[in-house]
GROMACS .gro file of C-alpha atoms in nm:
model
  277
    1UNK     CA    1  -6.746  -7.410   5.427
    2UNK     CA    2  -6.776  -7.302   5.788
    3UNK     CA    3  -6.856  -7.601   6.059
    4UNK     CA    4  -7.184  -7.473   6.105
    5UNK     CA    5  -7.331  -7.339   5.766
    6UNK     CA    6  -7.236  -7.735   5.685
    7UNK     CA    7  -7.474  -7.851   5.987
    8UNK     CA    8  -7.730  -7.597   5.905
    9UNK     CA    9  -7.739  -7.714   5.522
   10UNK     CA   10  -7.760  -8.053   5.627
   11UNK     CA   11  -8.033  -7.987   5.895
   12UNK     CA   12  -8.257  -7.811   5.587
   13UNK     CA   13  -8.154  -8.056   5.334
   14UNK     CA   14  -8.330  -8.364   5.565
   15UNK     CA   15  -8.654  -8.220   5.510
   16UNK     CA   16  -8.753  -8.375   5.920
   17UNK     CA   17  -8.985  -8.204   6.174
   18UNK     CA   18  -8.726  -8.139   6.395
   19UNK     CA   19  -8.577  -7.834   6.201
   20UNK     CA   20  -8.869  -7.669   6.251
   21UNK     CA   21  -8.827  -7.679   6.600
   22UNK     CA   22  -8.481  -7.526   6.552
   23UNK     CA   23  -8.574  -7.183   6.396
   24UNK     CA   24  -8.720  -6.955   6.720
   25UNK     CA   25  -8.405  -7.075   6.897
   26UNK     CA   26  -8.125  -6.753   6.978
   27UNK     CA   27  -7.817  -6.821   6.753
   28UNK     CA   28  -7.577  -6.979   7.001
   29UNK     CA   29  -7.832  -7.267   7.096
   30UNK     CA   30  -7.933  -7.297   6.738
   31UNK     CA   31  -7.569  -7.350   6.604
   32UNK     CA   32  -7.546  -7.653   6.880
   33UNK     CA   33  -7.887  -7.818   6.820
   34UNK     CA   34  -7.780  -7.756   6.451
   35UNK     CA   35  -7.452  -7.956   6.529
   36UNK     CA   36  -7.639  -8.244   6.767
   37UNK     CA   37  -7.896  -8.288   6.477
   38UNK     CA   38  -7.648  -8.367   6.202
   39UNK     CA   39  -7.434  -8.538   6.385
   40UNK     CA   40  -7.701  -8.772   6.404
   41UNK     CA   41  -7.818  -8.746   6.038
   42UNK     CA   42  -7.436  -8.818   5.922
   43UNK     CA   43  -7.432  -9.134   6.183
   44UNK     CA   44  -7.800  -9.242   6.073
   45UNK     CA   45  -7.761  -9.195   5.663
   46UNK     CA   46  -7.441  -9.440   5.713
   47UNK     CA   47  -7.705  -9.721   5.834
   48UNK     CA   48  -7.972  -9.622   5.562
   49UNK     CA   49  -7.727  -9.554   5.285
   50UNK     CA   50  -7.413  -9.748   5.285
   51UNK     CA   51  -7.563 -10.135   5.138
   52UNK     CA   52  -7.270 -10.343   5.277
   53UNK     CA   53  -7.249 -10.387   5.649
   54UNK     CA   54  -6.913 -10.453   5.688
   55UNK     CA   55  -6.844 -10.108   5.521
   56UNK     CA   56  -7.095  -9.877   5.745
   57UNK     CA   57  -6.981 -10.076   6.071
   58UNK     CA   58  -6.592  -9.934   5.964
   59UNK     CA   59  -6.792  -9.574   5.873
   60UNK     CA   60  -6.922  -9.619   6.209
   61UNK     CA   61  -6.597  -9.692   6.398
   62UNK     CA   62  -6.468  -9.393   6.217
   63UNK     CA   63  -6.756  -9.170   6.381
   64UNK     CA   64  -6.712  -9.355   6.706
   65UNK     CA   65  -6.259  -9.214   6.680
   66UNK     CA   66  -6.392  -8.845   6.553
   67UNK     CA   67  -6.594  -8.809   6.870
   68UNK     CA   68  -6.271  -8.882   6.991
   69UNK     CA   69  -6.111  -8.691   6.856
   70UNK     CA   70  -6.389  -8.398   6.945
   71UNK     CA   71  -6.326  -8.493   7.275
   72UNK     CA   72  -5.948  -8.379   7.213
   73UNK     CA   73  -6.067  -8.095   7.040
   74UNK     CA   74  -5.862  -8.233   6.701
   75UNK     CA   75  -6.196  -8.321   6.513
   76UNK     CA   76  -6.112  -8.350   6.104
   77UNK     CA   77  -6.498  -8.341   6.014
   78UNK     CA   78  -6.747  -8.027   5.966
   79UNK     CA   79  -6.948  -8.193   6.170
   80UNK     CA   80  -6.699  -8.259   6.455
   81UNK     CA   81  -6.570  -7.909   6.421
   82UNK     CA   82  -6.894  -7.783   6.533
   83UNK     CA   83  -6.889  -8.026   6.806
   84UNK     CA   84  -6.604  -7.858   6.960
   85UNK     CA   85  -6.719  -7.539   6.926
   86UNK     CA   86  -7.064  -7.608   7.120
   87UNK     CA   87  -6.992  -7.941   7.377
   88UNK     CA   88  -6.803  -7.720   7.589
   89UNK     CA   89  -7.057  -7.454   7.598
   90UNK     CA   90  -7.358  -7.660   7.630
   91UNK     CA   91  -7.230  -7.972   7.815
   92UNK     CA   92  -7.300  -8.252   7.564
   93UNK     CA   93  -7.111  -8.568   7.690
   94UNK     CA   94  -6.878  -8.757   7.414
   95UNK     CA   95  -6.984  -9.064   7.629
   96UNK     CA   96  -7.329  -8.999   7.506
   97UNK     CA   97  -7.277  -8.922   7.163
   98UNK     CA   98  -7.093  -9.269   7.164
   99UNK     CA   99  -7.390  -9.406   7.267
  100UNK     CA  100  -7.635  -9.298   6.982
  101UNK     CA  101  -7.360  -9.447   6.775
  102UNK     CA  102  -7.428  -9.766   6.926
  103UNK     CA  103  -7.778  -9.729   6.880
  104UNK     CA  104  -7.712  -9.700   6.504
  105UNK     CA  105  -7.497  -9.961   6.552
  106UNK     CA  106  -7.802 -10.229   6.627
  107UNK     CA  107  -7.931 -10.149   6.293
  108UNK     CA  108  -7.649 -10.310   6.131
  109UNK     CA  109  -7.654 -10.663   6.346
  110UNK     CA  110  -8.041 -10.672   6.410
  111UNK     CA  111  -8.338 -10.657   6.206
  112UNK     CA  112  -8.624 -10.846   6.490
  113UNK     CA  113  -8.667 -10.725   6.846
  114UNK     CA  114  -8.774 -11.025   7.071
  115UNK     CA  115  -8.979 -10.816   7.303
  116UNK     CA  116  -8.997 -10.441   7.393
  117UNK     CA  117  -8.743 -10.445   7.642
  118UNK     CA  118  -8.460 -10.495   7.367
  119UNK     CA  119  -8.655 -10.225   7.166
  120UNK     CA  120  -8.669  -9.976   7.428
  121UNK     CA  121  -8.308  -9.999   7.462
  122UNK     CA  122  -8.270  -9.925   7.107
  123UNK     CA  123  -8.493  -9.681   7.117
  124UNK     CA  124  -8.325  -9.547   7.432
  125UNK     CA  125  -7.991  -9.522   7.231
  126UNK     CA  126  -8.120  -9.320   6.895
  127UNK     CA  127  -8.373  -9.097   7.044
  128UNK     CA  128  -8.367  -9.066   7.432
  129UNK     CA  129  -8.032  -8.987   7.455
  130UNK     CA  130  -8.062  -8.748   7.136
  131UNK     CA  131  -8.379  -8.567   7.399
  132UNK     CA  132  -8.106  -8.547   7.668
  133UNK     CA  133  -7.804  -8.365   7.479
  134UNK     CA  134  -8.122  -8.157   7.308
  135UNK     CA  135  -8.250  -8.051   7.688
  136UNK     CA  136  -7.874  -7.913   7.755
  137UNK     CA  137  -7.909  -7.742   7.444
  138UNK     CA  138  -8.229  -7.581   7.507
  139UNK     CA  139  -8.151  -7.531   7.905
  140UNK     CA  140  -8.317  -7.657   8.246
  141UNK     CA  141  -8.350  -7.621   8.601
  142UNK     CA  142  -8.517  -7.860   8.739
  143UNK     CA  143  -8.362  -8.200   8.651
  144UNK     CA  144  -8.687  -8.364   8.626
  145UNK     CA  145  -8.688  -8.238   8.297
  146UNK     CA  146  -8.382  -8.505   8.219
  147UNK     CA  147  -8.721  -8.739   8.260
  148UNK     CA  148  -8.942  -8.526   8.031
  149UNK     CA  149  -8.633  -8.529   7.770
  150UNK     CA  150  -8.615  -8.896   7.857
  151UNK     CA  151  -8.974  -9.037   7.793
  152UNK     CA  152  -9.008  -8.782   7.473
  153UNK     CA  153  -8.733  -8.949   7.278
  154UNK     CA  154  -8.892  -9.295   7.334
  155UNK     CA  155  -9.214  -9.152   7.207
  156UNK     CA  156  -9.064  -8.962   6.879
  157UNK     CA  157  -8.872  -9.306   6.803
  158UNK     CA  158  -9.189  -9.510   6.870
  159UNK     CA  159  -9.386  -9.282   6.625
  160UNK     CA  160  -9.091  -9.321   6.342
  161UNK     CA  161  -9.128  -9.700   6.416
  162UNK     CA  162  -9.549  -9.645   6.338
  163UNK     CA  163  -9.493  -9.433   6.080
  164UNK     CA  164  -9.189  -9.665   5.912
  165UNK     CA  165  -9.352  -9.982   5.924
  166UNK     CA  166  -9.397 -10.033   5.557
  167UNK     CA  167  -9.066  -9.889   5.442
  168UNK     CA  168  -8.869 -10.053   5.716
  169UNK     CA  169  -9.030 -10.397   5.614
  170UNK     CA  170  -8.904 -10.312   5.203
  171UNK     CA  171  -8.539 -10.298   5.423
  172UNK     CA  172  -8.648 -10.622   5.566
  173UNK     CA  173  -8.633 -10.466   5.942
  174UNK     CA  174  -8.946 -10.551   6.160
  175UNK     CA  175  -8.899 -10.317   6.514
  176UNK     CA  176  -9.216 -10.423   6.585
  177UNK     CA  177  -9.187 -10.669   6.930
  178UNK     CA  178  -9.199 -11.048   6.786
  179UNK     CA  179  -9.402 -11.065   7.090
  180UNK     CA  180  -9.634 -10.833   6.982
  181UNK     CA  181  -9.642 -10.994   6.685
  182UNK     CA  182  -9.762 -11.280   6.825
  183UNK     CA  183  -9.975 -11.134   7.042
  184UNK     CA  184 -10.216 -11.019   6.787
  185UNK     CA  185 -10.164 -11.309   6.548
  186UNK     CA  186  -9.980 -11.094   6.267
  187UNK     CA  187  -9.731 -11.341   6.129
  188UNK     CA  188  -9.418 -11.131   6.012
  189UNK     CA  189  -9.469 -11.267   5.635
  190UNK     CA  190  -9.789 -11.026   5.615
  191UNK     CA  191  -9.592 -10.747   5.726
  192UNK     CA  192  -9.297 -10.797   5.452
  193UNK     CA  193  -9.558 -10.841   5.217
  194UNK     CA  194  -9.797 -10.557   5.321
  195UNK     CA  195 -10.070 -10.671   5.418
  196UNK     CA  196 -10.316 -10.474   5.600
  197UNK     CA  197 -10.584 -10.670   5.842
  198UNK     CA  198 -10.822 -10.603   6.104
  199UNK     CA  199 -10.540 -10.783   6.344
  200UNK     CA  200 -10.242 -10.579   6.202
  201UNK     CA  201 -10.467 -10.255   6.276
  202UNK     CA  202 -10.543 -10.390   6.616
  203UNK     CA  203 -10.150 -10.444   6.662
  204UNK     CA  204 -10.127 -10.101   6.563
  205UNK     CA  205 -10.345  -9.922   6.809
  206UNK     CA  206 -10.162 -10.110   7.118
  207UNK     CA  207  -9.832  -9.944   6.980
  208UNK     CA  208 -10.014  -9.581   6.942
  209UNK     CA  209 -10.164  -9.636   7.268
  210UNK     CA  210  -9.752  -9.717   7.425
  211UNK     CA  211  -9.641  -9.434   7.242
  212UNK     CA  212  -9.904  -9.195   7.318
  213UNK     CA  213  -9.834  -9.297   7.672
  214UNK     CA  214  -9.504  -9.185   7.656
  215UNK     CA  215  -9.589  -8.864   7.526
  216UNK     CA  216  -9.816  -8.862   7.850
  217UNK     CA  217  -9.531  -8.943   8.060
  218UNK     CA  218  -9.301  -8.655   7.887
  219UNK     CA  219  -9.548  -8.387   7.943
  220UNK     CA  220  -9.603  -8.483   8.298
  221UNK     CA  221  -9.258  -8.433   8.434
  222UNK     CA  222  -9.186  -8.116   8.260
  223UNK     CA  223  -9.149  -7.847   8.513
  224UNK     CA  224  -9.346  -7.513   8.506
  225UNK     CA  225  -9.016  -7.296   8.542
  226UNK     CA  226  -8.861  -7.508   8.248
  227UNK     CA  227  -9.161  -7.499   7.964
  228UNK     CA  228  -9.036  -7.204   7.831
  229UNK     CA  229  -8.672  -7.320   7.785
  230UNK     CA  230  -8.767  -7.627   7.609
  231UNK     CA  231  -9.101  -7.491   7.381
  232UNK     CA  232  -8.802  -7.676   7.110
  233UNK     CA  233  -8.881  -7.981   7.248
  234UNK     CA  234  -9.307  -7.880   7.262
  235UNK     CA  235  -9.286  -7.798   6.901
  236UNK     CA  236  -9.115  -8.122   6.803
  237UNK     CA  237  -9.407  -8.307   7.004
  238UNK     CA  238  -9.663  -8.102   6.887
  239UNK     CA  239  -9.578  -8.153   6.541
  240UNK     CA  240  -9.455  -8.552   6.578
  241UNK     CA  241  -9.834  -8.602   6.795
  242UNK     CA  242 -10.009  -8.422   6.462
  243UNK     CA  243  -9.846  -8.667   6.271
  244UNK     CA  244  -9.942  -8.964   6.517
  245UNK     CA  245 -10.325  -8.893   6.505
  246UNK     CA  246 -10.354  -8.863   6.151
  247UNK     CA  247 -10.194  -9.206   6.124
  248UNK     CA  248 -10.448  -9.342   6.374
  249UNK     CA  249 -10.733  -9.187   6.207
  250UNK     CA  250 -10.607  -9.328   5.851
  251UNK     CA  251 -10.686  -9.687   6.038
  252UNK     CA  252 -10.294  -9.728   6.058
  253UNK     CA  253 -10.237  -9.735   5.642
  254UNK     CA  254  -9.898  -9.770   5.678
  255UNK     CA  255  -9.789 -10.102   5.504
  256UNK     CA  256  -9.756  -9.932   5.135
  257UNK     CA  257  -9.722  -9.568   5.214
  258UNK     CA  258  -9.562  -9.275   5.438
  259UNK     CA  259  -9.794  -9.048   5.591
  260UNK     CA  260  -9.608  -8.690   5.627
  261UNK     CA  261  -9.707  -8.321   5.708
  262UNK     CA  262  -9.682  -8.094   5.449
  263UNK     CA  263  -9.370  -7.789   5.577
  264UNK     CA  264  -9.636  -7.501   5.564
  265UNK     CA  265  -9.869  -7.747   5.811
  266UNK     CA  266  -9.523  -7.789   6.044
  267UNK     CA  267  -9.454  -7.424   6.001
  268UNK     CA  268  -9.821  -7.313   6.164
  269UNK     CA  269  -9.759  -7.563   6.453
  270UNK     CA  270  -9.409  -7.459   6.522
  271UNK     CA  271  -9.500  -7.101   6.533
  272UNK     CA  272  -9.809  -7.137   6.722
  273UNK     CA  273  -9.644  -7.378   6.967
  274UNK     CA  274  -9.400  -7.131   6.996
  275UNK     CA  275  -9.594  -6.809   7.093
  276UNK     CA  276  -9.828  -7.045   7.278
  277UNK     CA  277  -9.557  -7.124   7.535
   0.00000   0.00000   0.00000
């Protein structure tokens, strides 16, 4: 199979919001968000899939000698074949594509964050840096729009992590800030069992309020001359802040369910997002 029909099938096959993003983009920047995105789905399903830890850290380490090995254009997977058709082109760092490996990496050796400084920097690693090879991708002139990329990864990953809760607890990961935990007296034990309180919807609403911030931030320090370039990275909010405020306005029911969009709802937002500019 060709490098890139293999990234495009496994872009589709994920069934995410981001792929809808994807499709208004001009083939050559397609095929390299196509490669980014699985590159991070093959890196992320080793974390969700693979049940013994000792055996995804060695997948990982594997990964972590392809991009390598991208790097010395000798890649021996699809995926890394694409790579080094598109890094050269559209200037996407190994260094960084190490480092969302190491963001996958905490996954394996940490299920609590103490505070949101240790979660920021995971969500720094899986998502931020992700919005930063994307904005390459998608093209810039001003480099504020490094911060816009920047601030909109931490709010996609901090909407997963609202979204998540309840399955992420069944995997017996909490990202949820212990001290936040504590902050609004929701002992850990009622998340792993699911239960849903006034003080765990409270909890809640303080993280939609720090991610809608975020999204706030983002959409401040994109530059006028730039929106065009990166309506990608407008779709994937538009569709990812949809998804936020029905959450919210479910009263945060997210202990024993997963609250999604249906693909012709994320179709009408990317296409109107799109034209909208």
């Amino acid at each position: 199979m060709n490098p890139h029909d293999y990234c495009q099938q496994k872009a589709a096959a994920s069934g995410s919001s981001f792929y809808y993003s994807f499709l208004f983009l001009p083939p050559e920047r397609k095929q390299a968000i196509m490669a980014l995105y699985a590159f991070c789905r093959e890196v992320d399903d080793v974390v969700d899939e693979c049940q013994d830890p000792t055996i995804a850290a060695n997948k990982l380490d594997w990964w972590r000698a392809e991009i390598g090995r991208v790097a010395a254009d000798e890649a021996t997977h699809p995926v890394g074949h694409a790579l080094i058709d598109v890094r050269k082109r559209f200037n996407l760092a190994p260094e960084q594509l190490l480092e969302i490996i190491d963001g996958m990496q905490m996954d394996l050796t940490q299920t609590r964050y103490l505070d949101f400084k240790g979660l920021r920097l995971y969500c720094y690693r899986v998502a931020s840096v992700v919005g930063l090879l994307a904005a390459e991708i998608f093209g810039y002139e001003d480099r504020q729009t490094l911060k816009y990329a920047h601030d909109l990864g931490l709010a996609f990953q901090m909407t997963n992590i609202i979204r998540d809760v309840g399955e992420d607890a069944r995997r017996g990961r909490i990202y949820l800030p212990v001290e936040d935990l504590q902050r609004f007296n929701v002992p850990a034990k009622d998340i792993l069992d699911a239960k849903h309180s006034d003080a765990f919807v409270s909890l809640m609403r303080f993280q939609y309020e720090r991610a809608v911030g975020f999204y706030e931030s983002a959409m401040a320090h994109l530059p006028a001359q730039d929106r065009k370039a990166q309506r990608p990275g407008l779709i994937m909010a538009a569709i990812y802040r949809t998804l936020l405020e029905e959450i919210a306005q479910d009263n945060f029911l997210v202990l024993d369910r997963r609250t999604s969009l249906t693909p012709v709802r994320k179709l009408w937002i990317a296409t109107r997002t799109w034209f909208k500019g």
